[in-house]
Amino acid sequence: MKIFVTTGTTDFTELVDAVLTLCDKYEVIVQTPTAYKNTANCRFFDFVKNIADYYKWADIIITHAGAGSVYKLLELEKKILVVPNLTRKDKHQAQLAAYVRDSNYGGVCFDLNTLESELNACQSSLYDTYKNEPFSGIEDIMNHFELKYT
C-alpha cells in the first residue's frame, strides 16, 4: 500500500512520529515542515508545487484535519484518513474530523496509538462521495450591493 501523509504548513510531529512506525510495512511519503531523515520506505519533504501528483500516487492519504487539505481531497474523491491535531487550542480540527466520520466521507483517527488499525479499517471501508455544493448566493449579494449603492 502506498501512503501519502500531509501535515500542511504546521508542525504535527505527533502524527509524523506515529507514521514512522508504518514505514517498515508500507511505502510512505510525508509532507511536513519539520525535517526528518529519509529511509528506504519513507521519504519526507516540506513543500512542493505539484502535490496533486502525490495525491494521485497514493492509495490512502493520511491528512491533518485542516479544512483546505480535507476538502480538496474529498473533492478529488481520494480515500482519506483524517487525523486531527488535538494539541491545538482551537478545536476546529476535531470538529472537521467528526464531520468526515459522521458523514462517512473517510476514516478518522483520534488516537495515534490506533493509527495502524484505523489505516487498515480505512483501506477496507467504502465511503460516501462528497458532493461540493457551489456557493449560490453570489447573485443575491450582488443584487443587494447594486440596490444599496446605486
PDB file of C-alpha atoms in Angstrom:
ATOM      1  CA  MET A   1       0.000   0.000   0.000  1.00  0.00           C
ATOM      2  CA  LYS A   2       1.232   3.495  -0.884  1.00  0.00           C
ATOM      3  CA  ILE A   3       0.537   6.121   1.786  1.00  0.00           C
ATOM      4  CA  PHE A   4       0.885   9.860   1.440  1.00  0.00           C
ATOM      5  CA  VAL A   5       0.839  11.910   4.640  1.00  0.00           C
ATOM      6  CA  THR A   6       0.282  15.649   4.803  1.00  0.00           C
ATOM      7  CA  THR A   7       0.536  17.892   7.833  1.00  0.00           C
ATOM      8  CA  GLY A   8       0.018  21.096   5.873  1.00  0.00           C
ATOM      9  CA  THR A   9       2.065  24.135   6.826  1.00  0.00           C
ATOM     10  CA  THR A  10       2.054  23.496  10.567  1.00  0.00           C
ATOM     11  CA  ASP A  11       4.200  21.168  12.608  1.00  0.00           C
ATOM     12  CA  PHE A  12       2.422  17.956  13.641  1.00  0.00           C
ATOM     13  CA  THR A  13       5.307  15.848  14.937  1.00  0.00           C
ATOM     14  CA  GLU A  14       2.979  13.539  16.882  1.00  0.00           C
ATOM     15  CA  LEU A  15       1.408  12.379  13.613  1.00  0.00           C
ATOM     16  CA  VAL A  16       4.731  12.045  11.794  1.00  0.00           C
ATOM     17  CA  ASP A  17       6.253  10.097  14.686  1.00  0.00           C
ATOM     18  CA  ALA A  18       3.272   7.709  14.625  1.00  0.00           C
ATOM     19  CA  VAL A  19       3.618   7.312  10.846  1.00  0.00           C
ATOM     20  CA  LEU A  20       7.260   6.297  11.261  1.00  0.00           C
ATOM     21  CA  THR A  21       6.019   3.029  12.765  1.00  0.00           C
ATOM     22  CA  LEU A  22       4.338   2.240   9.421  1.00  0.00           C
ATOM     23  CA  CYS A  23       7.425   2.673   7.256  1.00  0.00           C
ATOM     24  CA  ASP A  24       8.578  -0.948   7.626  1.00  0.00           C
ATOM     25  CA  LYS A  25       5.292  -2.242   6.187  1.00  0.00           C
ATOM     26  CA  TYR A  26       4.277   0.376   3.615  1.00  0.00           C
ATOM     27  CA  GLU A  27       5.745   2.807   1.121  1.00  0.00           C
ATOM     28  CA  VAL A  28       5.262   6.235   2.730  1.00  0.00           C
ATOM     29  CA  ILE A  29       5.825   9.803   1.558  1.00  0.00           C
ATOM     30  CA  VAL A  30       5.334  12.581   4.109  1.00  0.00           C
ATOM     31  CA  GLN A  31       4.825  16.297   3.523  1.00  0.00           C
ATOM     32  CA  THR A  32       5.732  18.169   6.700  1.00  0.00           C
ATOM     33  CA  PRO A  33       7.578  21.393   7.535  1.00  0.00           C
ATOM     34  CA  THR A  34       9.673  19.507  10.105  1.00  0.00           C
ATOM     35  CA  ALA A  35      12.957  17.983   8.903  1.00  0.00           C
ATOM     36  CA  TYR A  36      13.191  14.191   9.030  1.00  0.00           C
ATOM     37  CA  LYS A  37      15.749  11.824   7.543  1.00  0.00           C
ATOM     38  CA  ASN A  38      14.614   9.744   4.558  1.00  0.00           C
ATOM     39  CA  THR A  39      14.676   5.957   4.914  1.00  0.00           C
ATOM     40  CA  ALA A  40      14.224   3.119   2.430  1.00  0.00           C
ATOM     41  CA  ASN A  41      10.423   3.176   2.630  1.00  0.00           C
ATOM     42  CA  CYS A  42       9.795   6.655   3.982  1.00  0.00           C
ATOM     43  CA  ARG A  43      10.546   9.939   2.207  1.00  0.00           C
ATOM     44  CA  PHE A  44       9.971  13.450   3.547  1.00  0.00           C
ATOM     45  CA  PHE A  45       9.624  16.897   2.026  1.00  0.00           C
ATOM     46  CA  ASP A  46       8.433  20.318   3.155  1.00  0.00           C
ATOM     47  CA  PHE A  47       6.824  21.961   0.144  1.00  0.00           C
ATOM     48  CA  VAL A  48       6.240  21.023  -3.473  1.00  0.00           C
ATOM     49  CA  LYS A  49       4.261  22.753  -6.224  1.00  0.00           C
ATOM     50  CA  ASN A  50       2.896  19.503  -7.653  1.00  0.00           C
ATOM     51  CA  ILE A  51       1.292  17.987  -4.549  1.00  0.00           C
ATOM     52  CA  ALA A  52      -1.508  16.658  -6.768  1.00  0.00           C
ATOM     53  CA  ASP A  53       0.998  14.155  -8.170  1.00  0.00           C
ATOM     54  CA  TYR A  54       1.410  12.718  -4.666  1.00  0.00           C
ATOM     55  CA  TYR A  55      -2.361  12.602  -4.193  1.00  0.00           C
ATOM     56  CA  LYS A  56      -2.643  10.566  -7.415  1.00  0.00           C
ATOM     57  CA  TRP A  57       0.215   8.274  -6.381  1.00  0.00           C
ATOM     58  CA  ALA A  58      -1.255   7.301  -3.015  1.00  0.00           C
ATOM     59  CA  ASP A  59      -3.696   4.521  -2.253  1.00  0.00           C
ATOM     60  CA  ILE A  60      -4.609   6.262   1.014  1.00  0.00           C
ATOM     61  CA  ILE A  61      -3.845   9.757   2.231  1.00  0.00           C
ATOM     62  CA  ILE A  62      -3.375  10.426   5.914  1.00  0.00           C
ATOM     63  CA  THR A  63      -4.117  14.096   6.436  1.00  0.00           C
ATOM     64  CA  HIS A  64      -4.233  16.546   9.285  1.00  0.00           C
ATOM     65  CA  ALA A  65      -7.737  17.951   9.696  1.00  0.00           C
ATOM     66  CA  GLY A  66      -7.015  21.263   8.013  1.00  0.00           C
ATOM     67  CA  ALA A  67     -10.048  22.389   6.029  1.00  0.00           C
ATOM     68  CA  GLY A  68      -8.090  23.137   2.855  1.00  0.00           C
ATOM     69  CA  SER A  69      -6.477  19.700   2.764  1.00  0.00           C
ATOM     70  CA  VAL A  70      -9.581  17.737   3.760  1.00  0.00           C
ATOM     71  CA  TYR A  71     -11.983  19.404   1.332  1.00  0.00           C
ATOM     72  CA  LYS A  72      -9.523  19.254  -1.568  1.00  0.00           C
ATOM     73  CA  LEU A  73      -9.024  15.523  -1.004  1.00  0.00           C
ATOM     74  CA  LEU A  74     -12.768  14.939  -0.676  1.00  0.00           C
ATOM     75  CA  GLU A  75     -13.372  16.798  -3.943  1.00  0.00           C
ATOM     76  CA  LEU A  76     -10.731  14.595  -5.590  1.00  0.00           C
ATOM     77  CA  GLU A  77     -12.571  11.535  -4.204  1.00  0.00           C
ATOM     78  CA  LYS A  78      -9.424  10.224  -2.536  1.00  0.00           C
ATOM     79  CA  LYS A  79      -9.555   7.685   0.269  1.00  0.00           C
ATOM     80  CA  ILE A  80      -8.514   9.610   3.366  1.00  0.00           C
ATOM     81  CA  LEU A  81      -7.720   9.003   6.999  1.00  0.00           C
ATOM     82  CA  VAL A  82      -8.163  12.281   8.873  1.00  0.00           C
ATOM     83  CA  VAL A  83      -6.062  12.842  11.991  1.00  0.00           C
ATOM     84  CA  PRO A  84      -6.969  15.992  13.915  1.00  0.00           C
ATOM     85  CA  ASN A  85      -4.211  17.802  15.762  1.00  0.00           C
ATOM     86  CA  LEU A  86      -5.742  17.736  19.242  1.00  0.00           C
ATOM     87  CA  THR A  87      -2.938  19.810  20.757  1.00  0.00           C
ATOM     88  CA  ARG A  88      -4.240  22.956  19.086  1.00  0.00           C
ATOM     89  CA  LYS A  89      -6.014  25.466  21.324  1.00  0.00           C
ATOM     90  CA  ASP A  90      -8.985  25.755  18.982  1.00  0.00           C
ATOM     91  CA  LYS A  91     -10.972  22.612  18.289  1.00  0.00           C
ATOM     92  CA  HIS A  92     -11.820  23.117  14.629  1.00  0.00           C
ATOM     93  CA  GLN A  93      -9.728  20.126  13.527  1.00  0.00           C
ATOM     94  CA  ALA A  94     -11.603  17.782  15.878  1.00  0.00           C
ATOM     95  CA  GLN A  95     -14.897  19.209  14.634  1.00  0.00           C
ATOM     96  CA  LEU A  96     -13.959  18.731  10.978  1.00  0.00           C
ATOM     97  CA  ALA A  97     -12.746  15.182  11.663  1.00  0.00           C
ATOM     98  CA  ALA A  98     -16.059  14.388  13.365  1.00  0.00           C
ATOM     99  CA  TYR A  99     -17.894  15.783  10.323  1.00  0.00           C
ATOM    100  CA  VAL A 100     -15.899  13.498   7.996  1.00  0.00           C
ATOM    101  CA  ARG A 101     -16.610  10.498  10.240  1.00  0.00           C
ATOM    102  CA  ASP A 102     -20.306  11.291  10.766  1.00  0.00           C
ATOM    103  CA  SER A 103     -20.835  11.889   7.038  1.00  0.00           C
ATOM    104  CA  ASN A 104     -18.964   8.673   6.168  1.00  0.00           C
ATOM    105  CA  TYR A 105     -16.589  10.538   3.850  1.00  0.00           C
ATOM    106  CA  GLY A 106     -13.432   8.909   5.206  1.00  0.00           C
ATOM    107  CA  GLY A 107     -11.698   7.336   8.140  1.00  0.00           C
ATOM    108  CA  VAL A 108     -10.770   9.252  11.266  1.00  0.00           C
ATOM    109  CA  CYS A 109      -8.109   8.615  13.883  1.00  0.00           C
ATOM    110  CA  PHE A 110      -8.483  10.495  17.162  1.00  0.00           C
ATOM    111  CA  ASP A 111      -5.890   8.373  18.995  1.00  0.00           C
ATOM    112  CA  LEU A 112      -2.489   7.973  17.336  1.00  0.00           C
ATOM    113  CA  ASN A 113      -1.963   4.706  19.240  1.00  0.00           C
ATOM    114  CA  THR A 114      -4.612   3.230  16.923  1.00  0.00           C
ATOM    115  CA  LEU A 115      -3.215   4.703  13.685  1.00  0.00           C
ATOM    116  CA  GLU A 116      -2.366   1.388  12.032  1.00  0.00           C
ATOM    117  CA  SER A 117      -5.677  -0.256  12.888  1.00  0.00           C
ATOM    118  CA  GLU A 118      -7.551   2.845  11.679  1.00  0.00           C
ATOM    119  CA  LEU A 119      -5.478   2.759   8.484  1.00  0.00           C
ATOM    120  CA  ASN A 120      -6.396  -0.893   7.904  1.00  0.00           C
ATOM    121  CA  ALA A 121     -10.070  -0.137   8.571  1.00  0.00           C
ATOM    122  CA  CYS A 122      -9.891   2.784   6.152  1.00  0.00           C
ATOM    123  CA  GLN A 123      -8.333   0.628   3.459  1.00  0.00           C
ATOM    124  CA  SER A 124     -11.177  -1.886   3.569  1.00  0.00           C
ATOM    125  CA  SER A 125     -14.025   0.608   4.037  1.00  0.00           C
ATOM    126  CA  LEU A 126     -16.380   2.073   1.493  1.00  0.00           C
ATOM    127  CA  TYR A 127     -17.134   5.750   1.942  1.00  0.00           C
ATOM    128  CA  ASP A 128     -19.790   8.060   0.614  1.00  0.00           C
ATOM    129  CA  THR A 129     -18.845  10.504  -2.113  1.00  0.00           C
ATOM    130  CA  TYR A 130     -18.571  14.115  -1.017  1.00  0.00           C
ATOM    131  CA  LYS A 131     -20.615  16.470  -3.150  1.00  0.00           C
ATOM    132  CA  ASN A 132     -19.341  20.014  -3.288  1.00  0.00           C
ATOM    133  CA  GLU A 133     -22.250  22.414  -3.186  1.00  0.00           C
ATOM    134  CA  PRO A 134     -21.133  25.547  -5.022  1.00  0.00           C
ATOM    135  CA  PHE A 135     -21.959  28.805  -3.303  1.00  0.00           C
ATOM    136  CA  SER A 136     -25.195  30.027  -4.851  1.00  0.00           C
ATOM    137  CA  GLY A 137     -25.708  33.283  -3.006  1.00  0.00           C
ATOM    138  CA  ILE A 138     -23.436  35.476  -5.103  1.00  0.00           C
ATOM    139  CA  GLU A 139     -26.341  36.790  -7.180  1.00  0.00           C
ATOM    140  CA  ASP A 140     -28.233  37.810  -4.034  1.00  0.00           C
ATOM    141  CA  ILE A 141     -25.145  39.552  -2.662  1.00  0.00           C
ATOM    142  CA  MET A 142     -24.508  41.400  -5.921  1.00  0.00           C
ATOM    143  CA  ASN A 143     -28.166  42.462  -6.130  1.00  0.00           C
ATOM    144  CA  HIS A 144     -28.002  43.721  -2.558  1.00  0.00           C
ATOM    145  CA  PHE A 145     -24.974  45.888  -3.283  1.00  0.00           C
ATOM    146  CA  GLU A 146     -26.409  47.057  -6.572  1.00  0.00           C
ATOM    147  CA  LEU A 147     -29.632  48.189  -4.885  1.00  0.00           C
ATOM    148  CA  LYS A 148     -27.870  49.721  -1.917  1.00  0.00           C
ATOM    149  CA  TYR A 149     -25.193  51.656  -3.792  1.00  0.00           C
ATOM    150  CA  THR A 150     -26.957  52.805  -6.935  1.00  0.00           C
TER     151      THR A 150
END
